[in-house]
CSV table of C-alpha atoms and ligand atoms in Angstrom, one decimal:
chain,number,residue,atom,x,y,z
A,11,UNK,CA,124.0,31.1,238.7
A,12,UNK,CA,125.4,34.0,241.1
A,13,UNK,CA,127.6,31.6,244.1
A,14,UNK,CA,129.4,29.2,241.5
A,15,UNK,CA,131.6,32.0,239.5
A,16,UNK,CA,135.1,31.9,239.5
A,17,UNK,CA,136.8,35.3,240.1
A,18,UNK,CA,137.3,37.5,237.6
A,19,UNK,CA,140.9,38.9,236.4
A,20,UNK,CA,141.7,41.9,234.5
A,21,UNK,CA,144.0,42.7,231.6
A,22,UNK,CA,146.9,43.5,234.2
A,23,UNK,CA,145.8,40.6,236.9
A,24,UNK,CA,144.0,42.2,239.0
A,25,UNK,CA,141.0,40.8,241.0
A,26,UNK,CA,137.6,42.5,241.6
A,27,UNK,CA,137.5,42.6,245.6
A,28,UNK,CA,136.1,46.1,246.5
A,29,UNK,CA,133.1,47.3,245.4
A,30,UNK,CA,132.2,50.9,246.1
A,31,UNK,CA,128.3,51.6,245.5
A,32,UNK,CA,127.4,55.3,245.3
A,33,UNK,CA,124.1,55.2,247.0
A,34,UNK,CA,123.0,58.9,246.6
A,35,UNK,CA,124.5,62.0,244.4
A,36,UNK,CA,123.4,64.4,247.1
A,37,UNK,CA,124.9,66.3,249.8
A,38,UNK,CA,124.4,68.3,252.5
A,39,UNK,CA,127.8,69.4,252.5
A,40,UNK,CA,129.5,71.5,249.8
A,41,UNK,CA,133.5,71.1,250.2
A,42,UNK,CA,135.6,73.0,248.5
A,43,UNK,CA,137.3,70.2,246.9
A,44,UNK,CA,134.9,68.1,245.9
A,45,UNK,CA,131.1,70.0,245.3
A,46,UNK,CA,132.3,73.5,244.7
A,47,UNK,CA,129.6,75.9,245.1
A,48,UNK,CA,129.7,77.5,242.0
A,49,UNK,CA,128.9,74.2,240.1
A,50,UNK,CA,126.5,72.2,242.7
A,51,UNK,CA,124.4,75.5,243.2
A,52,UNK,CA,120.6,75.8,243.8
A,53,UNK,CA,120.0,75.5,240.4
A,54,UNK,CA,122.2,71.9,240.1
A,55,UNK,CA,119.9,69.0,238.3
A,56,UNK,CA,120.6,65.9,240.7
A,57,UNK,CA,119.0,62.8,239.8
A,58,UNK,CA,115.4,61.9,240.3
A,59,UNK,CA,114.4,59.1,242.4
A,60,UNK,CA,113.3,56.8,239.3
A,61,UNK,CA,117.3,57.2,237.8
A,62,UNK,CA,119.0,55.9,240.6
A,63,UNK,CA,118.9,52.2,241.6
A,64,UNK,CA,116.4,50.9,244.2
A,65,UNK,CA,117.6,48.4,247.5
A,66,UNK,CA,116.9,45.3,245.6
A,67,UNK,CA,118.9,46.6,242.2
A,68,UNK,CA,122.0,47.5,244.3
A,69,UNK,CA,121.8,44.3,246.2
A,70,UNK,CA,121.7,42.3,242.8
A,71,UNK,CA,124.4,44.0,241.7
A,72,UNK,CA,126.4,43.3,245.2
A,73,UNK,CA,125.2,39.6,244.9
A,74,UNK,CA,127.1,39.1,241.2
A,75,UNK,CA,130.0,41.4,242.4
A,76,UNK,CA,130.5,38.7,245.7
A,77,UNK,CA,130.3,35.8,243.4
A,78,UNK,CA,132.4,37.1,240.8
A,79,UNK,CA,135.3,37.9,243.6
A,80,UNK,CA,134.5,41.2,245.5
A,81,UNK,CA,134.3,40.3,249.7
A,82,UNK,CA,134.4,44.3,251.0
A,83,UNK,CA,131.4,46.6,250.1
A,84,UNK,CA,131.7,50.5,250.8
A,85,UNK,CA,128.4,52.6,250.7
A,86,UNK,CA,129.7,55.7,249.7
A,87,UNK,CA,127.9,58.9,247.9
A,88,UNK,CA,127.0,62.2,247.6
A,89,UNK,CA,126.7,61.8,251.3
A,90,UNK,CA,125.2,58.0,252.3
A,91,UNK,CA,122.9,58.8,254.9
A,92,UNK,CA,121.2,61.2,253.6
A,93,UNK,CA,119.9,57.9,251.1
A,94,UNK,CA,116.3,57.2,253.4
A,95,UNK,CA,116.2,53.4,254.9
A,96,UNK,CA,120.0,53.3,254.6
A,97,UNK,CA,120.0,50.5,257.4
A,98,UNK,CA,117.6,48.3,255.1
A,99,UNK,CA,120.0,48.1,252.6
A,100,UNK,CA,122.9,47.6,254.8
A,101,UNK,CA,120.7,44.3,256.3
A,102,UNK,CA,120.3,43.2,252.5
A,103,UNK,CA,124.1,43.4,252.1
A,104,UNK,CA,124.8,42.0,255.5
A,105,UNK,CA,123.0,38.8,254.5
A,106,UNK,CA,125.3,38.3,251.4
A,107,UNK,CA,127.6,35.3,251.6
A,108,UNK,CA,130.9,34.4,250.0
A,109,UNK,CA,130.6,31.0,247.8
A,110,UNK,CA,132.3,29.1,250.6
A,111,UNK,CA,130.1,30.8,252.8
A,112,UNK,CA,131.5,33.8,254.3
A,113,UNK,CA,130.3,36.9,255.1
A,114,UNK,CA,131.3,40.3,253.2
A,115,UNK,CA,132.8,43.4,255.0
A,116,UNK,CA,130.2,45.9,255.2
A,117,UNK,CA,131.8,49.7,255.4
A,118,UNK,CA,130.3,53.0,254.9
A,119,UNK,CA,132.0,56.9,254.0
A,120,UNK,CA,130.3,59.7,256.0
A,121,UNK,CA,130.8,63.1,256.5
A,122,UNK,CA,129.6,62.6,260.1
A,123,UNK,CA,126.5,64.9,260.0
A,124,UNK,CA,124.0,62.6,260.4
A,125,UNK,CA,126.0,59.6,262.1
A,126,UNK,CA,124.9,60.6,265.8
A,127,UNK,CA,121.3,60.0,264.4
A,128,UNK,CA,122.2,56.6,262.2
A,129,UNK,CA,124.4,54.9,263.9
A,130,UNK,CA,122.1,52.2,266.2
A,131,UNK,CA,120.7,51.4,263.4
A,132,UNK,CA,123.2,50.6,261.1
A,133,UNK,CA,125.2,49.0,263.9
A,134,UNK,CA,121.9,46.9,264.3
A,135,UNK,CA,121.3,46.3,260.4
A,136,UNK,CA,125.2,44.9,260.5
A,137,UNK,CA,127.2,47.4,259.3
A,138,UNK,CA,130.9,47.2,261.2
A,139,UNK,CA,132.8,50.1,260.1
A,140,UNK,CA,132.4,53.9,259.0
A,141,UNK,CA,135.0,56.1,258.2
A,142,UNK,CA,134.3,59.4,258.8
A,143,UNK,CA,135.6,62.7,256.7
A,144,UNK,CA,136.8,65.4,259.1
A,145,UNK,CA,139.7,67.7,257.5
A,146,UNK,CA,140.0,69.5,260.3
A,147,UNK,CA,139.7,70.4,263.9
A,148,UNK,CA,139.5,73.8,263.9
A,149,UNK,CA,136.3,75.1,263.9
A,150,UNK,CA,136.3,78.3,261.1
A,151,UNK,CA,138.4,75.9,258.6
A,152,UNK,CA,136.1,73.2,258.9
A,153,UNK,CA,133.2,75.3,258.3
A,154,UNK,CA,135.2,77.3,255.7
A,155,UNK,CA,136.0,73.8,254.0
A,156,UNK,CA,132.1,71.8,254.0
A,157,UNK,CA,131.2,75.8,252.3
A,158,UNK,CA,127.5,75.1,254.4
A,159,UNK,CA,129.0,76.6,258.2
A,160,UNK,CA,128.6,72.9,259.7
A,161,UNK,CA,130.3,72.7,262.9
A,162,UNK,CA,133.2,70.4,263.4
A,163,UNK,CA,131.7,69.5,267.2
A,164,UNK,CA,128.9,67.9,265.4
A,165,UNK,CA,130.9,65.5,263.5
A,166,UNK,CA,133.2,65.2,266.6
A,167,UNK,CA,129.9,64.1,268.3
A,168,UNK,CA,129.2,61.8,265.4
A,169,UNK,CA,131.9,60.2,265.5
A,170,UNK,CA,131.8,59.3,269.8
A,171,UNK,CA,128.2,57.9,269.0
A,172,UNK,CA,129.4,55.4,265.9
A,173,UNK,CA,132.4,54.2,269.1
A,174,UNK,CA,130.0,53.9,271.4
A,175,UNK,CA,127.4,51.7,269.7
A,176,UNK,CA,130.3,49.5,268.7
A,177,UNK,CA,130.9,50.9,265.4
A,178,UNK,CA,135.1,50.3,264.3
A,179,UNK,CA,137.7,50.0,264.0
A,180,UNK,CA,136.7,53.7,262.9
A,181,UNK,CA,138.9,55.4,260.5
A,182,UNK,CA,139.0,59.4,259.7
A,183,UNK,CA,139.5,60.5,256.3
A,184,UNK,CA,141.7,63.4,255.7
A,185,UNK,CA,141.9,65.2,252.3
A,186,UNK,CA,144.8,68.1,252.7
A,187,UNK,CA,144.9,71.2,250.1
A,188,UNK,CA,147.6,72.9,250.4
A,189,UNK,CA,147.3,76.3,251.8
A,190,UNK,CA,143.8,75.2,253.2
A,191,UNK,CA,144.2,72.7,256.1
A,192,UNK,CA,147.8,72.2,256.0
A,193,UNK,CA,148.3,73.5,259.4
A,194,UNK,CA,145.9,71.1,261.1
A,195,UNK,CA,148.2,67.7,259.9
A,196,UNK,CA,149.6,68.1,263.5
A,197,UNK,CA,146.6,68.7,265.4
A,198,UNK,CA,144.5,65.8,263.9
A,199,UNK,CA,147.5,63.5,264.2
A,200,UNK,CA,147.8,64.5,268.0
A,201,UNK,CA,143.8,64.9,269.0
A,202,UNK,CA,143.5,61.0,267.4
A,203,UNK,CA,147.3,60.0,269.2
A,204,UNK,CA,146.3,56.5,271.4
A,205,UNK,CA,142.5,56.6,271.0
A,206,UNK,CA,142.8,53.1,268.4
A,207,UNK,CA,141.3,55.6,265.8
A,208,UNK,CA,143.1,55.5,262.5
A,209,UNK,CA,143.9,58.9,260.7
A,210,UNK,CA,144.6,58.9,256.9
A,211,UNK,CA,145.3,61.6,255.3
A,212,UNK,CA,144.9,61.9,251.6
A,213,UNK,CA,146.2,64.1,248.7
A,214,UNK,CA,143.7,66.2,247.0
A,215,UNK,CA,143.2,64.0,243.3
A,216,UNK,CA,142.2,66.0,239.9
A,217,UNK,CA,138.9,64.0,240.4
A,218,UNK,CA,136.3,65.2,238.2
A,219,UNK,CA,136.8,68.5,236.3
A,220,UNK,CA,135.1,71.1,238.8
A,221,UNK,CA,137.5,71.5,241.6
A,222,UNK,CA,140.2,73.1,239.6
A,223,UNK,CA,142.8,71.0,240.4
A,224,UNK,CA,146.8,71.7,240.5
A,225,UNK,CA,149.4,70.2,241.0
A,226,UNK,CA,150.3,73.1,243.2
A,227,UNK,CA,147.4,72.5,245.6
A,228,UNK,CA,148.7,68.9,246.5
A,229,UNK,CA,150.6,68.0,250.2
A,230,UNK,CA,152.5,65.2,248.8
A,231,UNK,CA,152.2,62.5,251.9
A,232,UNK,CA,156.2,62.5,252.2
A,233,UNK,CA,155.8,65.9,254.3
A,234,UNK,CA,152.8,65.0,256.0
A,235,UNK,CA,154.5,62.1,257.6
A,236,UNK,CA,157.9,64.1,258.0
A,237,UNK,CA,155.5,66.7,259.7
A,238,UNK,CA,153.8,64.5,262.2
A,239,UNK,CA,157.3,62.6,262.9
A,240,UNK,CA,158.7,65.7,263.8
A,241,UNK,CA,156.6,66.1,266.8
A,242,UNK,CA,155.5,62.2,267.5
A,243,UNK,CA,158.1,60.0,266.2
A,244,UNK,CA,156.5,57.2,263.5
A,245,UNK,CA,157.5,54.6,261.8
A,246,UNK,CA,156.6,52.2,258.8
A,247,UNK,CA,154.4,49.1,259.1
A,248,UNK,CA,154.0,46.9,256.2
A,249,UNK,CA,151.0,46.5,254.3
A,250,UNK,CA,148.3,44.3,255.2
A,251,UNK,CA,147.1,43.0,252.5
A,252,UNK,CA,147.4,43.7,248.4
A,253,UNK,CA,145.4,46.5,247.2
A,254,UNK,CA,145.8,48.3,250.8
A,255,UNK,CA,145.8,51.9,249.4
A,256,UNK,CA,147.2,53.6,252.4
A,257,UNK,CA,150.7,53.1,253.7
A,258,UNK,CA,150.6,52.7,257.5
A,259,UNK,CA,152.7,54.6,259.7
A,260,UNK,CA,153.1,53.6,263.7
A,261,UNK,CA,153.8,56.1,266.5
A,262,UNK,CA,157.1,54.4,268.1
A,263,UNK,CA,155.7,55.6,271.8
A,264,UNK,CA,153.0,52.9,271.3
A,265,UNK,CA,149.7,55.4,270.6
A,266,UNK,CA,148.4,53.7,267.2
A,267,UNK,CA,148.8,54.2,263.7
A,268,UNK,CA,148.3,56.4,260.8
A,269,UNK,CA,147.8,56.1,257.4
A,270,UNK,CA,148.9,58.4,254.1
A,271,UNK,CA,147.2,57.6,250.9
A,272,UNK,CA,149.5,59.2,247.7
A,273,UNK,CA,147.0,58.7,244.5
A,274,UNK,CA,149.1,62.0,243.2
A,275,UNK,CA,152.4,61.0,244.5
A,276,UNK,CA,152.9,57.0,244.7
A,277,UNK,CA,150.2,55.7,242.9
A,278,UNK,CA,148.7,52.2,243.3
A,279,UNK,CA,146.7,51.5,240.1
A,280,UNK,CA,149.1,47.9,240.3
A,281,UNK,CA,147.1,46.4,242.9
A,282,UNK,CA,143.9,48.6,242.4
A,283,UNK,CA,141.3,46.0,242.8
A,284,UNK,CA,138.4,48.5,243.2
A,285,UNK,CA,135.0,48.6,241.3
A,286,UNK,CA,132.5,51.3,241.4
A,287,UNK,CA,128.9,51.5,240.9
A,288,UNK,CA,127.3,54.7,240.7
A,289,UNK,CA,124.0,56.3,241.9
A,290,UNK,CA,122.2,55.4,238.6
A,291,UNK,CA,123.9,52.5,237.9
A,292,UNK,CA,126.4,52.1,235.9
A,293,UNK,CA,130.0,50.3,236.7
A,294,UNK,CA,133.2,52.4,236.5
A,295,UNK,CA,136.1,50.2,236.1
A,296,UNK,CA,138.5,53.7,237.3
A,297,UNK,CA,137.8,56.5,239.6
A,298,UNK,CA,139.2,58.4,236.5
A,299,UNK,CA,137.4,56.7,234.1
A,300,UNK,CA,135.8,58.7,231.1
A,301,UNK,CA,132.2,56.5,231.2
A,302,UNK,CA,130.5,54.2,232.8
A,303,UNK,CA,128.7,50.8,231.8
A,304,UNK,CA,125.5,51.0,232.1
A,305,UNK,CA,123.7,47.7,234.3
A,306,UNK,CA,120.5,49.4,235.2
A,307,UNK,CA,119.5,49.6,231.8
A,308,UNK,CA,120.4,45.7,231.3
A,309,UNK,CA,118.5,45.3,234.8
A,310,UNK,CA,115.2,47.3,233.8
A,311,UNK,CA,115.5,46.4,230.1
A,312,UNK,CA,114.7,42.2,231.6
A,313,UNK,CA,118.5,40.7,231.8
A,314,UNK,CA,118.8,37.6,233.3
A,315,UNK,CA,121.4,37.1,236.3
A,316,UNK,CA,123.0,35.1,233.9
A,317,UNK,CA,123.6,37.9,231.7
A,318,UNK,CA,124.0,40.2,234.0
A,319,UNK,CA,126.7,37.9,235.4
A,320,UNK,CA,128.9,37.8,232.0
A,321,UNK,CA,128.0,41.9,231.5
A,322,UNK,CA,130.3,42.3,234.6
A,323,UNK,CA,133.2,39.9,233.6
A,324,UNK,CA,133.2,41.0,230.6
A,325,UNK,CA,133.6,44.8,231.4
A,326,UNK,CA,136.2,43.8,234.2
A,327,UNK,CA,138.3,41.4,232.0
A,328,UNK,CA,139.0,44.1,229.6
A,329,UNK,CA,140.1,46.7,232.3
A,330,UNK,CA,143.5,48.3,231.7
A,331,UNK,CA,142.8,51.2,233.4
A,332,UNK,CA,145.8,52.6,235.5
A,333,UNK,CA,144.8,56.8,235.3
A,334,UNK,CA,147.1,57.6,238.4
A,335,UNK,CA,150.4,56.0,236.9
A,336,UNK,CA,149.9,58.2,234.1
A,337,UNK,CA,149.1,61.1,235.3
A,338,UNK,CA,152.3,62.6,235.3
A,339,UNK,CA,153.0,62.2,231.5
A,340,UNK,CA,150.3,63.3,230.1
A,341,UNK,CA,150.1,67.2,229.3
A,342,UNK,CA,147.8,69.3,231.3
A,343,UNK,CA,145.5,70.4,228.0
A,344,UNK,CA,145.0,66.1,228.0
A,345,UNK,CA,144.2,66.2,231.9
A,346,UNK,CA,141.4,68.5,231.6
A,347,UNK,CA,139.8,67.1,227.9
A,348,UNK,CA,139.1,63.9,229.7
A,349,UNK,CA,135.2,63.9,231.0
A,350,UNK,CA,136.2,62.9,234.6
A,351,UNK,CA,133.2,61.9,236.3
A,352,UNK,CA,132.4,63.6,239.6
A,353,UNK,CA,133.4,62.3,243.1
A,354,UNK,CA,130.2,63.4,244.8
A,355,UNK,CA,128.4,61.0,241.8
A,356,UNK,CA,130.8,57.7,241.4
A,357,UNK,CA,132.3,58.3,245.7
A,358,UNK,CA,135.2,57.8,247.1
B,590,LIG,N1,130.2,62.3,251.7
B,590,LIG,C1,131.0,61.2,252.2
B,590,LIG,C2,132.3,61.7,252.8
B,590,LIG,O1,132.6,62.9,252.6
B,590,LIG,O2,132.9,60.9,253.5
B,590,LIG,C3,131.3,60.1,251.2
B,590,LIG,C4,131.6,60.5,249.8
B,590,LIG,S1,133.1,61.4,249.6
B,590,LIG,C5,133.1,61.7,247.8
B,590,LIG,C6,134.3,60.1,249.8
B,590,LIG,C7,135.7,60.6,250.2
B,590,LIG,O3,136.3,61.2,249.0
B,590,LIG,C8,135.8,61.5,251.3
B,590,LIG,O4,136.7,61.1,252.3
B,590,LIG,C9,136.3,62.8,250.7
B,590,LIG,O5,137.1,63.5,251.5
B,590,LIG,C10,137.1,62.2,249.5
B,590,LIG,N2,137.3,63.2,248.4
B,590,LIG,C11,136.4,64.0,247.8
B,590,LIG,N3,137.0,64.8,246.8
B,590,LIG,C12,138.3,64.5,246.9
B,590,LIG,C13,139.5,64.9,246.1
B,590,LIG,N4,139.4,65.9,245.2
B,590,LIG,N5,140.7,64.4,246.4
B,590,LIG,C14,140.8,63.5,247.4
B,590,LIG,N6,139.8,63.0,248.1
B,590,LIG,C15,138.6,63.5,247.9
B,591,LIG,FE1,129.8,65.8,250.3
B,591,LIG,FE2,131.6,64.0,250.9
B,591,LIG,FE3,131.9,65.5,248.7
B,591,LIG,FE4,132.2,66.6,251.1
B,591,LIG,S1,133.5,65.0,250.2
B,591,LIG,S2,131.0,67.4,249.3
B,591,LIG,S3,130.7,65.5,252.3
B,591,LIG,S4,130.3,64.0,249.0
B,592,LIG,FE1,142.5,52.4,240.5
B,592,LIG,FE2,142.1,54.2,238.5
B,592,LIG,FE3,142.9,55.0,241.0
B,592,LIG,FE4,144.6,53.7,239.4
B,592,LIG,S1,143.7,55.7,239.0
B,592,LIG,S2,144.3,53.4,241.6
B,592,LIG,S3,143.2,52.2,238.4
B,592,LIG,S4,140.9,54.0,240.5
């Protein structure tokens, strides 16, 4: 019965403590690096309402994922809010307790268009955190980058709502392409400089196989950091916790922190502790990973908790997955053959 599991450990020791649950494969948005036009056009085929998994599924599937070790939850998509009666499922999740009786960290991934709207009553339904995509601050790139001429004030405006209702710490996701946004590194890092918001900036991954990924399109963190320390001085703080993904970086005059987040360059598959659950369903054991397992079959086909409950040891005690830490070595003609799934469909 879910609450009396011992934590499950994979092939290479690592725990299941954060579970990212894809709760829509739609968006409003279309960024370059991530729903390229061309691909997620009119015509795209997203998934009907009776594929993906309804409130109570997810929250069954939360429930074994808390007793089976996971104690942080990320709504993530497609774009989360666009999911209708968000909040409601955010107040399932809320109520979910550790087995000695603790609550789990609630977080959420927006792009900021809707969070102006949203974010009362997700603060109300007990969400504490969002972290909010915004790569940059200029108006014609950010437009230019979300392909769909969204205007970076709205997001800005977004993102003073979520503060104000008591939304944080809040967190702003930064995905730099070379040649792209390079050029707002600086501006982010100073417009974010002692407001206690935290800016991470992340290289652009070969996720998926329609952004058309190079190796040449990547800002390895090493010179984003030498960039912003050339003009407010930083330095390192060590990690927080295992399976912390971004390296933190404080500014020495006192004005907060930033983070860098190298999947491409320092990967961190050692202490990767993540488990996904996409929009239909099924668990990915890698962001990389070539399929997924599929639970809402075993759900709608009549499984038992307690089945469901040895489903999802089982996949996660034979995980060996470590995609980023291989990259490297293997050729590029191997890189592409794999069938990446999307990031828009598994999240971030
Ligand atoms: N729509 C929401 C958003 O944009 O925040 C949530 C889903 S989005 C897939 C989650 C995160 O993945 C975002 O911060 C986004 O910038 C990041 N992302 C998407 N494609 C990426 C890529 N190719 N490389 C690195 N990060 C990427
Ligand atoms: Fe949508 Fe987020 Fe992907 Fe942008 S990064 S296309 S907002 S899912
Ligand atoms: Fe985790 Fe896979 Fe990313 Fe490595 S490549 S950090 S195993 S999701």
């Amino acid at each position: 019965m879910a609450g009396e599991l011992h934590p499950v450990i994979d092939t290479r020791g690592r725990g299941m403590r954060d579970m990212r649950i894809s709760v829509t494969d739609r968006c409003n948005f279309r960024c370059v690096y991530c729903m390229p036009k061309e691909v997620f056009g009119r015509d795209f085929a997203f998934m009907d309402r009776a594929e993906i998994l309804t409130f109570e599924e997810i929250t069954r599937l939360a429930r074994i994922g808390v007793a089976h070790g996971v104690r942080k939850i990320r709504l993530t998509g497609g774009e989360p809010l666009l999911r209708k009666g968000l909040e409601a499922l955010v107040a399932e999740l809320a109520a979910l307790r550790t087995p000695t009786g603790e609550s789990i960290d609630i977080a959420l991934t927006t792009n900021g268009s809707a969070l102006a709207v949203k974010a009362q009553a997700l603060y109300d339904a007990g969400l504490k955190r969002v972290t909010v995509s915004l790569d940059s601050l200029d108006d014609a790139t950010f437009r230019a980058m979300n392909d769909v001429n969204f205007p970076v004030a709205k997001v800005l405006h977004g993102i003073e709502v979520a503060q104000q209702v008591g939304l944080g710490p809040i967190k702003i996701n930064v995905v730099v392409k070379r040649g792209l946004n390079e050029q707002d590194i600086v501006p982010l890092a100073q417009h974010f400089h002692g407001t206690g918001f935290v800016v991470r900036f992340i290289e652009f991954m070969d996720v998926g196989t329609t952004n058309g990924w190079r190796m040449d399109d990547v800002v390895p963190s090493a010179e984003v950091v030498e960039r912003i320390n050339a003009v407010l001085p930083i330095e390192p703080v060590p990690s927080e916790y295992v399976g912390e993904v971004a390296a933190r970086w404080r500014y020495v005059d006192g004005g907060g922190e930033i983070g860098v987040i190298s999947s491409v360059t320092a990967p961190f598959c050692g202490t990767c502790t993540r488990v996904r659950i996409s929009t239909e369903g099924k668990l990915y054991t890698c962001l990389f990973a070539d399929h997924g397992h599929d639970l809402r079959g075993l759900m709608r086909g009549g499984a038992t908790d307690a089945e469901l409950e040895a489903a999802m040891a089982s996949i996660w005690r034979a995980r060996d997955d470590r995609y980023s830490e291989i990259r490297s070595s293997l050729t590029e003609q191997l890189r592409r053959s794999g069938h990446h799934v999307e990031m828009s469909y598994i999240g971030g």
